[in-house]
PDB file of C-alpha atoms in Angstrom:
ATOM      1  CA  MET A   1     -58.530  31.005 -35.050  1.00 63.00           C
ATOM      2  CA  THR A   2     -57.547  33.174 -38.004  1.00 68.00           C
ATOM      3  CA  ASP A   3     -54.536  35.340 -37.207  1.00 75.00           C
ATOM      4  CA  TYR A   4     -55.034  38.968 -38.113  1.00 82.00           C
ATOM      5  CA  ASN A   5     -52.278  41.516 -38.072  1.00 87.00           C
ATOM      6  CA  ASP A   6     -52.493  44.597 -35.848  1.00 88.00           C
ATOM      7  CA  THR A   7     -53.638  46.885 -38.657  1.00 88.00           C
ATOM      8  CA  GLU A   8     -56.525  44.571 -39.576  1.00 90.00           C
ATOM      9  CA  LEU A   9     -57.569  44.163 -35.948  1.00 91.00           C
ATOM     10  CA  LEU A  10     -57.508  47.909 -35.334  1.00 91.00           C
ATOM     11  CA  LYS A  11     -59.445  48.591 -38.522  1.00 90.00           C
ATOM     12  CA  MET A  12     -62.160  46.170 -37.378  1.00 92.00           C
ATOM     13  CA  PHE A  13     -62.142  47.701 -33.899  1.00 92.00           C
ATOM     14  CA  ARG A  14     -62.762  51.191 -35.285  1.00 90.00           C
ATOM     15  CA  GLU A  15     -65.912  50.034 -37.052  1.00 90.00           C
ATOM     16  CA  GLU A  16     -68.899  50.008 -34.710  1.00 87.00           C
ATOM     17  CA  ASN A  17     -70.342  46.772 -36.113  1.00 90.00           C
ATOM     18  CA  SER A  18     -67.178  44.709 -35.687  1.00 91.00           C
ATOM     19  CA  ARG A  19     -65.773  46.361 -32.537  1.00 91.00           C
ATOM     20  CA  ASN A  20     -66.717  43.599 -30.090  1.00 90.00           C
ATOM     21  CA  TYR A  21     -65.563  40.899 -32.498  1.00 91.00           C
ATOM     22  CA  ALA A  22     -62.219  42.645 -33.022  1.00 92.00           C
ATOM     23  CA  PHE A  23     -61.701  43.054 -29.295  1.00 92.00           C
ATOM     24  CA  ASN A  24     -62.465  39.384 -28.760  1.00 92.00           C
ATOM     25  CA  LEU A  25     -59.814  38.535 -31.355  1.00 93.00           C
ATOM     26  CA  ILE A  26     -57.280  40.855 -29.713  1.00 94.00           C
ATOM     27  CA  VAL A  27     -57.882  39.171 -26.345  1.00 94.00           C
ATOM     28  CA  GLN A  28     -57.581  35.714 -27.857  1.00 93.00           C
ATOM     29  CA  GLN A  29     -54.425  36.636 -29.758  1.00 93.00           C
ATOM     30  CA  TYR A  30     -52.531  38.242 -26.882  1.00 94.00           C
ATOM     31  CA  GLN A  31     -54.040  36.837 -23.665  1.00 95.00           C
ATOM     32  CA  GLU A  32     -51.404  34.169 -23.050  1.00 95.00           C
ATOM     33  CA  ARG A  33     -48.369  36.397 -23.580  1.00 95.00           C
ATOM     34  CA  ILE A  34     -49.890  39.142 -21.451  1.00 97.00           C
ATOM     35  CA  TYR A  35     -51.000  36.724 -18.732  1.00 97.00           C
ATOM     36  CA  TRP A  36     -47.554  35.090 -18.422  1.00 96.00           C
ATOM     37  CA  HIS A  37     -45.835  38.463 -18.361  1.00 97.00           C
ATOM     38  CA  ILE A  38     -48.119  39.556 -15.506  1.00 97.00           C
ATOM     39  CA  ARG A  39     -47.878  36.207 -13.727  1.00 96.00           C
ATOM     40  CA  ARG A  40     -44.058  36.458 -13.523  1.00 94.00           C
ATOM     41  CA  ILE A  41     -44.437  39.841 -11.832  1.00 94.00           C
ATOM     42  CA  VAL A  42     -47.299  39.183  -9.392  1.00 93.00           C
ATOM     43  CA  ILE A  43     -46.589  35.406  -9.017  1.00 92.00           C
ATOM     44  CA  SER A  44     -50.014  34.225  -7.792  1.00 92.00           C
ATOM     45  CA  HIS A  45     -52.517  32.979 -10.379  1.00 95.00           C
ATOM     46  CA  ASP A  46     -55.492  34.758  -8.790  1.00 94.00           C
ATOM     47  CA  ASP A  47     -53.681  38.073  -8.773  1.00 94.00           C
ATOM     48  CA  ALA A  48     -52.457  37.541 -12.353  1.00 96.00           C
ATOM     49  CA  ASP A  49     -56.029  36.741 -13.406  1.00 96.00           C
ATOM     50  CA  ASP A  50     -57.330  40.014 -11.920  1.00 96.00           C
ATOM     51  CA  VAL A  51     -54.510  42.088 -13.401  1.00 97.00           C
ATOM     52  CA  THR A  52     -54.913  40.466 -16.825  1.00 97.00           C
ATOM     53  CA  GLN A  53     -58.635  41.274 -16.869  1.00 96.00           C
ATOM     54  CA  ASN A  54     -57.939  44.865 -15.812  1.00 96.00           C
ATOM     55  CA  THR A  55     -55.247  45.165 -18.478  1.00 97.00           C
ATOM     56  CA  PHE A  56     -57.655  44.226 -21.258  1.00 96.00           C
ATOM     57  CA  ILE A  57     -60.422  46.459 -19.847  1.00 95.00           C
ATOM     58  CA  LYS A  58     -57.915  49.356 -19.891  1.00 95.00           C
ATOM     59  CA  ALA A  59     -56.959  48.362 -23.427  1.00 95.00           C
ATOM     60  CA  TRP A  60     -60.644  48.460 -24.485  1.00 93.00           C
ATOM     61  CA  ASN A  61     -60.958  51.969 -23.041  1.00 92.00           C
ATOM     62  CA  GLY A  62     -57.678  53.125 -24.589  1.00 93.00           C
ATOM     63  CA  LEU A  63     -57.932  51.500 -28.019  1.00 92.00           C
ATOM     64  CA  PRO A  64     -60.024  54.290 -29.607  1.00 90.00           C
ATOM     65  CA  LYS A  65     -57.113  56.664 -28.870  1.00 88.00           C
ATOM     66  CA  PHE A  66     -54.361  54.225 -29.925  1.00 88.00           C
ATOM     67  CA  LYS A  67     -52.415  55.864 -32.756  1.00 83.00           C
ATOM     68  CA  GLU A  68     -50.310  52.897 -33.922  1.00 81.00           C
ATOM     69  CA  GLU A  69     -47.073  54.674 -33.070  1.00 82.00           C
ATOM     70  CA  SER A  70     -46.035  51.409 -31.445  1.00 86.00           C
ATOM     71  CA  LYS A  71     -46.977  47.802 -32.079  1.00 89.00           C
ATOM     72  CA  LEU A  72     -50.216  46.644 -30.462  1.00 92.00           C
ATOM     73  CA  TYR A  73     -48.513  43.991 -28.345  1.00 91.00           C
ATOM     74  CA  THR A  74     -45.838  46.389 -27.012  1.00 93.00           C
ATOM     75  CA  TRP A  75     -48.655  48.790 -26.085  1.00 95.00           C
ATOM     76  CA  LEU A  76     -50.500  45.938 -24.323  1.00 96.00           C
ATOM     77  CA  TYR A  77     -47.262  44.910 -22.583  1.00 97.00           C
ATOM     78  CA  ARG A  78     -46.849  48.478 -21.323  1.00 96.00           C
ATOM     79  CA  ILE A  79     -50.367  48.523 -19.872  1.00 97.00           C
ATOM     80  CA  ALA A  80     -49.806  45.083 -18.337  1.00 97.00           C
ATOM     81  CA  THR A  81     -46.488  46.140 -16.753  1.00 97.00           C
ATOM     82  CA  ASN A  82     -47.992  49.322 -15.320  1.00 96.00           C
ATOM     83  CA  GLU A  83     -51.029  47.463 -14.006  1.00 97.00           C
ATOM     84  CA  SER A  84     -48.805  44.827 -12.359  1.00 96.00           C
ATOM     85  CA  ILE A  85     -46.583  47.427 -10.673  1.00 95.00           C
ATOM     86  CA  THR A  86     -49.642  49.387  -9.542  1.00 95.00           C
ATOM     87  CA  PHE A  87     -51.131  46.158  -8.173  1.00 94.00           C
ATOM     88  CA  LEU A  88     -47.987  45.377  -6.133  1.00 91.00           C
ATOM     89  CA  ASN A  89     -47.844  48.945  -4.829  1.00 90.00           C
ATOM     90  CA  LYS A  90     -51.479  48.725  -3.718  1.00 90.00           C
ATOM     91  CA  LYS A  91     -50.717  45.415  -2.015  1.00 85.00           C
ATOM     92  CA  ARG A  92     -47.808  47.018  -0.160  1.00 81.00           C
ATOM     93  CA  LYS A  93     -50.089  49.790   1.077  1.00 78.00           C
ATOM     94  CA  ILE A  94     -52.978  47.508   2.056  1.00 77.00           C
ATOM     95  CA  LEU A  95     -50.775  45.006   3.904  1.00 71.00           C
ATOM     96  CA  TYR A  96     -48.405  47.684   5.277  1.00 71.00           C
ATOM     97  CA  ILE A  97     -45.500  45.780   3.769  1.00 66.00           C
ATOM     98  CA  PRO A  98     -42.204  47.708   3.450  1.00 67.00           C
ATOM     99  CA  ILE A  99     -41.187  48.409  -0.145  1.00 59.00           C
ATOM    100  CA  ASN A 100     -38.561  45.627  -0.355  1.00 61.00           C
ATOM    101  CA  ASN A 101     -40.547  42.941   1.455  1.00 72.00           C
ATOM    102  CA  ILE A 102     -43.393  42.306  -0.975  1.00 71.00           C
ATOM    103  CA  GLU A 103     -41.054  40.059  -2.983  1.00 73.00           C
ATOM    104  CA  LYS A 104     -40.193  38.182   0.226  1.00 75.00           C
ATOM    105  CA  ASP A 105     -43.913  37.721   0.778  1.00 78.00           C
ATOM    106  CA  LEU A 106     -44.355  36.447  -2.798  1.00 82.00           C
ATOM    107  CA  SER A 107     -41.345  34.154  -2.384  1.00 80.00           C
ATOM    108  CA  ASN A 108     -42.862  32.591   0.737  1.00 79.00           C
ATOM    109  CA  LYS A 109     -46.120  31.940  -1.113  1.00 81.00           C
ATOM    110  CA  LEU A 110     -44.379  30.153  -3.993  1.00 84.00           C
ATOM    111  CA  GLU A 111     -43.885  26.911  -2.105  1.00 81.00           C
ATOM    112  CA  SER A 112     -47.543  26.598  -1.142  1.00 82.00           C
ATOM    113  CA  ASP A 113     -48.874  27.735  -4.535  1.00 86.00           C
ATOM    114  CA  VAL A 114     -50.833  24.871  -6.118  1.00 87.00           C
ATOM    115  CA  PHE A 115     -50.168  26.393  -9.534  1.00 90.00           C
ATOM    116  CA  PHE A 116     -46.387  26.267  -9.107  1.00 90.00           C
ATOM    117  CA  THR A 117     -45.288  23.076 -10.816  1.00 87.00           C
ATOM    118  CA  GLY A 118     -41.550  23.643 -11.115  1.00 87.00           C
ATOM    119  CA  ASP A 119     -38.859  21.419  -9.627  1.00 88.00           C
ATOM    120  CA  ASP A 120     -36.526  22.378  -6.748  1.00 88.00           C
ATOM    121  CA  ILE A 121     -33.957  24.143  -8.893  1.00 90.00           C
ATOM    122  CA  GLN A 122     -36.680  26.119 -10.666  1.00 91.00           C
ATOM    123  CA  LEU A 123     -38.073  27.106  -7.266  1.00 91.00           C
ATOM    124  CA  LYS A 124     -34.610  28.288  -6.199  1.00 91.00           C
ATOM    125  CA  LEU A 125     -34.276  30.296  -9.423  1.00 93.00           C
ATOM    126  CA  GLN A 126     -37.678  31.935  -8.882  1.00 93.00           C
ATOM    127  CA  LYS A 127     -36.742  32.821  -5.293  1.00 92.00           C
ATOM    128  CA  ALA A 128     -33.456  34.299  -6.535  1.00 93.00           C
ATOM    129  CA  ILE A 129     -35.316  36.349  -9.177  1.00 94.00           C
ATOM    130  CA  LEU A 130     -37.657  37.635  -6.451  1.00 92.00           C
ATOM    131  CA  LYS A 131     -34.643  39.009  -4.560  1.00 91.00           C
ATOM    132  CA  LEU A 132     -33.875  41.381  -7.452  1.00 93.00           C
ATOM    133  CA  PRO A 133     -35.042  45.000  -7.439  1.00 92.00           C
ATOM    134  CA  GLU A 134     -38.450  45.280  -9.125  1.00 91.00           C
ATOM    135  CA  LYS A 135     -37.324  46.788 -12.439  1.00 93.00           C
ATOM    136  CA  GLN A 136     -34.330  44.411 -12.760  1.00 95.00           C
ATOM    137  CA  ARG A 137     -36.699  41.535 -12.102  1.00 95.00           C
ATOM    138  CA  ILE A 138     -39.041  42.662 -14.880  1.00 96.00           C
ATOM    139  CA  VAL A 139     -36.149  43.166 -17.321  1.00 96.00           C
ATOM    140  CA  PHE A 140     -34.737  39.716 -16.501  1.00 96.00           C
ATOM    141  CA  ASN A 141     -38.100  38.005 -17.045  1.00 95.00           C
ATOM    142  CA  MET A 142     -38.751  39.816 -20.325  1.00 96.00           C
ATOM    143  CA  LYS A 143     -35.301  38.987 -21.677  1.00 95.00           C
ATOM    144  CA  TYR A 144     -34.783  35.488 -20.333  1.00 94.00           C
ATOM    145  CA  TYR A 145     -38.259  33.930 -20.303  1.00 93.00           C
ATOM    146  CA  GLU A 146     -40.180  36.011 -22.829  1.00 93.00           C
ATOM    147  CA  GLU A 147     -37.162  36.358 -25.125  1.00 93.00           C
ATOM    148  CA  LEU A 148     -38.033  39.905 -26.128  1.00 95.00           C
ATOM    149  CA  LYS A 149     -35.424  41.977 -27.924  1.00 95.00           C
ATOM    150  CA  TYR A 150     -33.812  44.838 -26.026  1.00 96.00           C
ATOM    151  CA  GLU A 151     -35.396  47.256 -28.523  1.00 95.00           C
ATOM    152  CA  GLU A 152     -38.864  45.883 -27.703  1.00 95.00           C
ATOM    153  CA  ILE A 153     -38.235  46.010 -23.949  1.00 96.00           C
ATOM    154  CA  SER A 154     -36.940  49.543 -24.425  1.00 96.00           C
ATOM    155  CA  GLU A 155     -40.207  50.548 -26.081  1.00 94.00           C
ATOM    156  CA  ILE A 156     -42.302  48.901 -23.373  1.00 95.00           C
ATOM    157  CA  LEU A 157     -40.390  50.201 -20.355  1.00 95.00           C
ATOM    158  CA  SER A 158     -39.310  53.529 -21.877  1.00 93.00           C
ATOM    159  CA  THR A 159     -35.691  52.765 -20.947  1.00 94.00           C
ATOM    160  CA  SER A 160     -32.611  52.983 -23.156  1.00 96.00           C
ATOM    161  CA  VAL A 161     -31.197  49.782 -24.655  1.00 95.00           C
ATOM    162  CA  GLY A 162     -27.861  50.422 -22.918  1.00 95.00           C
ATOM    163  CA  ALA A 163     -29.520  50.711 -19.509  1.00 95.00           C
ATOM    164  CA  LEU A 164     -31.486  47.504 -20.160  1.00 96.00           C
ATOM    165  CA  LYS A 165     -28.336  45.582 -21.106  1.00 95.00           C
ATOM    166  CA  ALA A 166     -26.664  46.761 -17.913  1.00 95.00           C
ATOM    167  CA  SER A 167     -29.762  45.903 -15.905  1.00 95.00           C
ATOM    168  CA  TYR A 168     -29.945  42.367 -17.350  1.00 95.00           C
ATOM    169  CA  HIS A 169     -26.232  41.797 -16.880  1.00 94.00           C
ATOM    170  CA  HIS A 170     -26.371  42.819 -13.203  1.00 93.00           C
ATOM    171  CA  ALA A 171     -29.530  40.744 -12.702  1.00 94.00           C
ATOM    172  CA  VAL A 172     -27.820  37.613 -14.031  1.00 94.00           C
ATOM    173  CA  LYS A 173     -24.753  38.193 -11.837  1.00 93.00           C
ATOM    174  CA  LYS A 174     -26.931  38.690  -8.747  1.00 94.00           C
ATOM    175  CA  ILE A 175     -28.989  35.571  -9.471  1.00 94.00           C
ATOM    176  CA  GLU A 176     -25.801  33.541  -9.834  1.00 93.00           C
ATOM    177  CA  THR A 177     -24.585  34.844  -6.469  1.00 92.00           C
ATOM    178  CA  PHE A 178     -27.954  34.167  -4.799  1.00 90.00           C
ATOM    179  CA  LEU A 179     -27.980  30.593  -6.116  1.00 89.00           C
ATOM    180  CA  LYS A 180     -24.418  29.981  -4.884  1.00 86.00           C
ATOM    181  CA  GLU A 181     -25.272  31.369  -1.447  1.00 83.00           C
ATOM    182  CA  ASP A 182     -28.437  29.280  -1.165  1.00 69.00           C
TER     183      ASP A 182
ATOM    184  CA  MET B   1     -15.293  51.539 -27.761  1.00 40.00           C
ATOM    185  CA  GLU B   2     -14.449  49.790 -24.530  1.00 39.00           C
ATOM    186  CA  ASN B   3     -17.331  48.354 -22.618  1.00 42.00           C
ATOM    187  CA  LYS B   4     -16.585  49.581 -19.110  1.00 42.00           C
ATOM    188  CA  ASN B   5     -19.385  47.560 -17.518  1.00 42.00           C
ATOM    189  CA  ASN B   6     -18.096  44.430 -19.234  1.00 44.00           C
ATOM    190  CA  ILE B   7     -21.600  43.904 -20.579  1.00 43.00           C
ATOM    191  CA  PRO B   8     -21.850  41.512 -23.515  1.00 46.00           C
ATOM    192  CA  ASN B   9     -23.495  43.059 -26.559  1.00 45.00           C
ATOM    193  CA  ASN B  10     -25.035  39.970 -28.109  1.00 46.00           C
ATOM    194  CA  ASN B  11     -28.129  38.095 -27.012  1.00 48.00           C
ATOM    195  CA  LYS B  12     -26.212  34.921 -26.108  1.00 55.00           C
ATOM    196  CA  GLU B  13     -25.057  36.272 -22.787  1.00 61.00           C
ATOM    197  CA  ASN B  14     -26.774  33.679 -20.602  1.00 68.00           C
ATOM    198  CA  PRO B  15     -24.158  32.078 -18.370  1.00 71.00           C
ATOM    199  CA  SER B  16     -23.795  28.337 -18.038  1.00 75.00           C
ATOM    200  CA  PHE B  17     -25.576  28.147 -14.685  1.00 82.00           C
ATOM    201  CA  LEU B  18     -28.849  29.144 -16.387  1.00 84.00           C
ATOM    202  CA  ASP B  19     -28.405  26.450 -19.033  1.00 82.00           C
ATOM    203  CA  GLN B  20     -28.600  23.835 -16.273  1.00 81.00           C
ATOM    204  CA  ILE B  21     -32.075  24.996 -15.287  1.00 85.00           C
ATOM    205  CA  LYS B  22     -35.179  24.125 -17.309  1.00 84.00           C
ATOM    206  CA  LYS B  23     -36.338  27.273 -19.034  1.00 84.00           C
ATOM    207  CA  GLU B  24     -39.980  26.248 -19.329  1.00 84.00           C
ATOM    208  CA  SER B  25     -42.379  28.137 -17.089  1.00 86.00           C
ATOM    209  CA  PRO B  26     -42.641  26.627 -13.605  1.00 90.00           C
ATOM    210  CA  PHE B  27     -46.117  28.101 -13.265  1.00 91.00           C
ATOM    211  CA  SER B  28     -49.400  26.564 -14.373  1.00 93.00           C
ATOM    212  CA  VAL B  29     -52.998  27.711 -14.731  1.00 94.00           C
ATOM    213  CA  PRO B  30     -56.357  26.055 -13.961  1.00 94.00           C
ATOM    214  CA  LYS B  31     -57.714  23.740 -16.645  1.00 92.00           C
ATOM    215  CA  SER B  32     -59.281  25.534 -19.647  1.00 93.00           C
ATOM    216  CA  TYR B  33     -58.318  28.883 -18.180  1.00 95.00           C
ATOM    217  CA  PHE B  34     -57.351  30.486 -21.496  1.00 94.00           C
ATOM    218  CA  GLU B  35     -60.474  29.101 -23.175  1.00 93.00           C
ATOM    219  CA  VAL B  36     -62.810  30.961 -20.834  1.00 93.00           C
ATOM    220  CA  LEU B  37     -60.718  34.078 -20.175  1.00 94.00           C
ATOM    221  CA  PRO B  38     -61.840  36.021 -23.303  1.00 92.00           C
ATOM    222  CA  GLN B  39     -65.505  35.582 -22.345  1.00 91.00           C
ATOM    223  CA  VAL B  40     -64.779  36.595 -18.735  1.00 92.00           C
ATOM    224  CA  ILE B  41     -63.098  39.772 -19.997  1.00 92.00           C
ATOM    225  CA  ILE B  42     -65.911  40.546 -22.458  1.00 88.00           C
ATOM    226  CA  ASP B  43     -68.505  40.048 -19.679  1.00 88.00           C
ATOM    227  CA  LYS B  44     -66.539  42.282 -17.313  1.00 86.00           C
ATOM    228  CA  LYS B  45     -66.181  44.899 -20.017  1.00 81.00           C
ATOM    229  CA  LEU B  46     -69.923  44.817 -20.820  1.00 77.00           C
ATOM    230  CA  ASN B  47     -70.764  44.918 -17.121  1.00 77.00           C
ATOM    231  CA  ASN B  48     -68.527  47.964 -16.590  1.00 72.00           C
ATOM    232  CA  LYS B  49     -70.030  49.603 -19.656  1.00 66.00           C
ATOM    233  CA  SER B  50     -73.615  49.025 -18.542  1.00 59.00           C
ATOM    234  CA  ILE B  51     -72.882  50.357 -15.059  1.00 58.00           C
ATOM    235  CA  GLU B  52     -71.219  53.426 -16.570  1.00 59.00           C
ATOM    236  CA  ASN B  53     -74.139  53.953 -18.947  1.00 56.00           C
ATOM    237  CA  ILE B  54     -76.745  53.620 -16.209  1.00 56.00           C
ATOM    238  CA  PHE B  55     -74.842  56.025 -14.000  1.00 55.00           C
ATOM    239  CA  ASP B  56     -74.370  58.510 -16.854  1.00 55.00           C
ATOM    240  CA  LYS B  57     -78.079  58.505 -17.681  1.00 56.00           C
ATOM    241  CA  LEU B  58     -79.138  58.642 -14.052  1.00 57.00           C
ATOM    242  CA  SER B  59     -76.688  61.356 -13.187  1.00 58.00           C
ATOM    243  CA  TYR B  60     -78.000  63.742 -15.791  1.00 57.00           C
ATOM    244  CA  ARG B  61     -81.704  62.966 -15.850  1.00 63.00           C
ATOM    245  CA  ILE B  62     -82.604  61.766 -12.401  1.00 66.00           C
ATOM    246  CA  LEU B  63     -79.769  61.933  -9.903  1.00 68.00           C
ATOM    247  CA  ALA B  64     -78.850  65.580 -10.406  1.00 71.00           C
ATOM    248  CA  PRO B  65     -82.356  67.043  -9.823  1.00 74.00           C
ATOM    249  CA  THR B  66     -83.050  64.513  -7.055  1.00 78.00           C
ATOM    250  CA  PHE B  67     -79.894  65.482  -5.171  1.00 76.00           C
ATOM    251  CA  ALA B  68     -80.723  69.157  -5.680  1.00 81.00           C
ATOM    252  CA  VAL B  69     -84.195  68.711  -4.144  1.00 83.00           C
ATOM    253  CA  LEU B  70     -82.785  66.648  -1.268  1.00 84.00           C
ATOM    254  CA  ALA B  71     -80.163  69.315  -0.613  1.00 83.00           C
ATOM    255  CA  ILE B  72     -82.846  72.029  -0.411  1.00 82.00           C
ATOM    256  CA  ILE B  73     -84.961  69.902   1.949  1.00 82.00           C
ATOM    257  CA  ALA B  74     -81.921  69.261   4.112  1.00 82.00           C
ATOM    258  CA  ILE B  75     -81.133  72.974   4.282  1.00 80.00           C
ATOM    259  CA  VAL B  76     -84.710  73.899   5.222  1.00 77.00           C
ATOM    260  CA  TYR B  77     -85.373  71.185   7.803  1.00 74.00           C
ATOM    261  CA  LEU B  78     -82.050  70.063   9.179  1.00 71.00           C
ATOM    262  CA  ILE B  79     -80.317  73.376   9.849  1.00 68.00           C
ATOM    263  CA  PRO B  80     -81.437  74.437  13.358  1.00 61.00           C
ATOM    264  CA  ASN B  81     -83.596  77.553  13.563  1.00 59.00           C
ATOM    265  CA  GLU B  82     -82.182  79.881  16.243  1.00 56.00           C
ATOM    266  CA  ASN B  83     -85.548  81.580  16.864  1.00 56.00           C
ATOM    267  CA  SER B  84     -87.449  78.403  17.552  1.00 55.00           C
ATOM    268  CA  GLU B  85     -88.233  77.651  21.175  1.00 59.00           C
ATOM    269  CA  ILE B  86     -89.939  74.664  22.628  1.00 63.00           C
ATOM    270  CA  GLU B  87     -93.024  75.667  24.508  1.00 69.00           C
ATOM    271  CA  LEU B  88     -94.342  73.355  27.178  1.00 72.00           C
ATOM    272  CA  THR B  89     -97.443  73.657  29.260  1.00 75.00           C
ATOM    273  CA  GLY B  90     -97.261  73.466  33.030  1.00 75.00           C
ATOM    274  CA  ASP B  91     -98.731  69.959  33.007  1.00 78.00           C
ATOM    275  CA  GLN B  92     -96.102  68.801  30.545  1.00 76.00           C
ATOM    276  CA  ILE B  93     -93.282  70.218  32.690  1.00 74.00           C
ATOM    277  CA  SER B  94     -94.706  68.529  35.775  1.00 75.00           C
ATOM    278  CA  GLU B  95     -95.032  65.283  33.948  1.00 75.00           C
ATOM    279  CA  ILE B  96     -91.410  65.472  32.734  1.00 71.00           C
ATOM    280  CA  ILE B  97     -90.113  66.254  36.228  1.00 69.00           C
ATOM    281  CA  LEU B  98     -92.122  63.527  37.892  1.00 69.00           C
ATOM    282  CA  ASN B  99     -91.832  60.802  35.315  1.00 69.00           C
ATOM    283  CA  GLU B 100     -88.508  61.300  33.636  1.00 60.00           C
ATOM    284  CA  SER B 101     -86.176  63.583  35.504  1.00 55.00           C
ATOM    285  CA  LEU B 102     -86.785  63.693  39.201  1.00 55.00           C
ATOM    286  CA  HIS B 103     -86.535  60.006  39.924  1.00 56.00           C
ATOM    287  CA  GLU B 104     -83.135  59.937  38.256  1.00 61.00           C
ATOM    288  CA  PHE B 105     -81.576  62.232  40.852  1.00 59.00           C
ATOM    289  CA  ASP B 106     -79.410  60.717  43.505  1.00 66.00           C
ATOM    290  CA  GLU B 107     -80.942  61.692  46.836  1.00 67.00           C
ATOM    291  CA  ASP B 108     -77.599  61.586  48.644  1.00 71.00           C
ATOM    292  CA  LEU B 109     -76.166  63.928  46.052  1.00 68.00           C
ATOM    293  CA  ILE B 110     -79.039  66.342  46.471  1.00 64.00           C
ATOM    294  CA  TYR B 111     -78.642  66.222  50.256  1.00 70.00           C
ATOM    295  CA  SER B 112     -74.889  66.818  50.099  1.00 69.00           C
ATOM    296  CA  VAL B 113     -75.328  69.741  47.720  1.00 66.00           C
ATOM    297  CA  TYR B 114     -78.104  71.156  49.853  1.00 65.00           C
ATOM    298  CA  SER B 115     -76.085  70.867  53.086  1.00 68.00           C
ATOM    299  CA  GLU B 116     -73.157  72.714  51.532  1.00 63.00           C
ATOM    300  CA  THR B 117     -75.366  75.533  50.374  1.00 60.00           C
ATOM    301  CA  GLN B 118     -75.717  78.235  52.994  1.00 57.00           C
ATOM    302  CA  ILE B 119     -79.088  79.754  52.744  1.00 58.00           C
ATOM    303  CA  GLU B 120     -78.858  83.344  53.622  1.00 58.00           C
ATOM    304  CA  GLU B 121     -81.262  84.399  56.346  1.00 58.00           C
ATOM    305  CA  PRO B 122     -83.552  87.110  55.168  1.00 57.00           C
ATOM    306  CA  VAL B 123     -82.286  90.337  56.593  1.00 56.00           C
ATOM    307  CA  ALA B 124     -84.858  91.931  58.788  1.00 56.00           C
ATOM    308  CA  GLU B 125     -85.532  95.312  57.447  1.00 58.00           C
ATOM    309  CA  GLU B 126     -85.248  98.189  59.834  1.00 60.00           C
ATOM    310  CA  PRO B 127     -88.703  99.699  60.400  1.00 60.00           C
ATOM    311  CA  ASN B 128     -89.065 102.885  58.567  1.00 73.00           C
ATOM    312  CA  GLU B 129     -88.625 105.793  61.001  1.00 75.00           C
ATOM    313  CA  GLU B 130     -91.526 107.711  59.471  1.00 79.00           C
ATOM    314  CA  ILE B 131     -93.878 104.809  60.130  1.00 80.00           C
ATOM    315  CA  ILE B 132     -92.709 104.466  63.724  1.00 75.00           C
ATOM    316  CA  ASP B 133     -93.131 108.152  64.305  1.00 79.00           C
ATOM    317  CA  TYR B 134     -96.642 107.963  62.850  1.00 80.00           C
ATOM    318  CA  LEU B 135     -97.572 105.069  65.103  1.00 78.00           C
ATOM    319  CA  ILE B 136     -96.219 106.842  68.200  1.00 77.00           C
ATOM    320  CA  ASN B 137     -97.916 110.109  67.360  1.00 78.00           C
ATOM    321  CA  ASN B 138    -101.246 108.385  66.831  1.00 78.00           C
ATOM    322  CA  ASN B 139    -100.781 106.123  69.834  1.00 74.00           C
ATOM    323  CA  ILE B 140    -101.160 102.917  67.854  1.00 75.00           C
ATOM    324  CA  ASP B 141     -99.802  99.748  69.321  1.00 73.00           C
ATOM    325  CA  ILE B 142     -97.798  97.791  66.707  1.00 69.00           C
ATOM    326  CA  ASN B 143     -98.715  94.530  68.415  1.00 72.00           C
ATOM    327  CA  SER B 144    -102.426  95.136  67.859  1.00 73.00           C
ATOM    328  CA  ILE B 145    -101.697  95.515  64.142  1.00 73.00           C
ATOM    329  CA  ILE B 146     -99.775  92.292  64.111  1.00 72.00           C
ATOM    330  CA  GLU B 147    -102.608  90.491  65.856  1.00 69.00           C
ATOM    331  CA  GLU B 148    -105.070  91.800  63.279  1.00 68.00           C
ATOM    332  CA  LEU B 149    -102.886  90.417  60.528  1.00 65.00           C
TER     333      LEU B 149
END
């Protein structure tokens, strides 16, 4: 697949004739990064699949108004993060799960998930990550696994770089403690 | 400036315990998932669009006037008319009592209600004095009148 930059993709999207083609390219170019970002938040593949599809549908609806004030992928990341958090909130309401227990529920499902292929220590790490508060968990995943820069995370989560550094630092300390306790 | 939170400022802040754990994703996806996902999204997008388009067209051209007509019909026929009364013929009332209502009554209940109800004896009216005087003056026996009746 030919890699186009954001400006080229958006230019194609704005033209009626090439809109569907451009959107197809955008999906192909960003689907994996967006999917894995969502998957680390919602854990289950089926849920991640639904949220990923919704993210790109929202992107299709929002792209005509996208003003290129941010990079396309940070904008997609922001939609994906919001969709994932909204999804978990809906799940809490539907299942009457208290606000802190949805992660416990996700943690319990990890062991029986056929699409979890990690070893024991990776399972322990994932369970430790799931004990973090939601925003700390997202920051940790974006920094550690997705290797995004603090400036990029700041743009996506609308949080200052200083606050993100503190959040990541505390997340790492907590994970270390959780792993020692386990 | 002193970093009060003791937060490292560089990106190499991962402690050694994380280095001992494989960083690769422990999650997997079904086979060929990312090959079919773009088409699934395009189909979903087109499906949403067609549903929206159909609804938009219907709502303006067909649904709006249809709902308006249905609303008028509902107002005319479904709101109860206070002046309307059901008129039944005597035969119909008899039929209803005999066929539908009467046999549903509990006879014991009727008896108990009846026995508790004290039927007032009709009060015998005092004969009008003028009439009695007339009968006496004309020497008419009241019993003969009764017999004639």
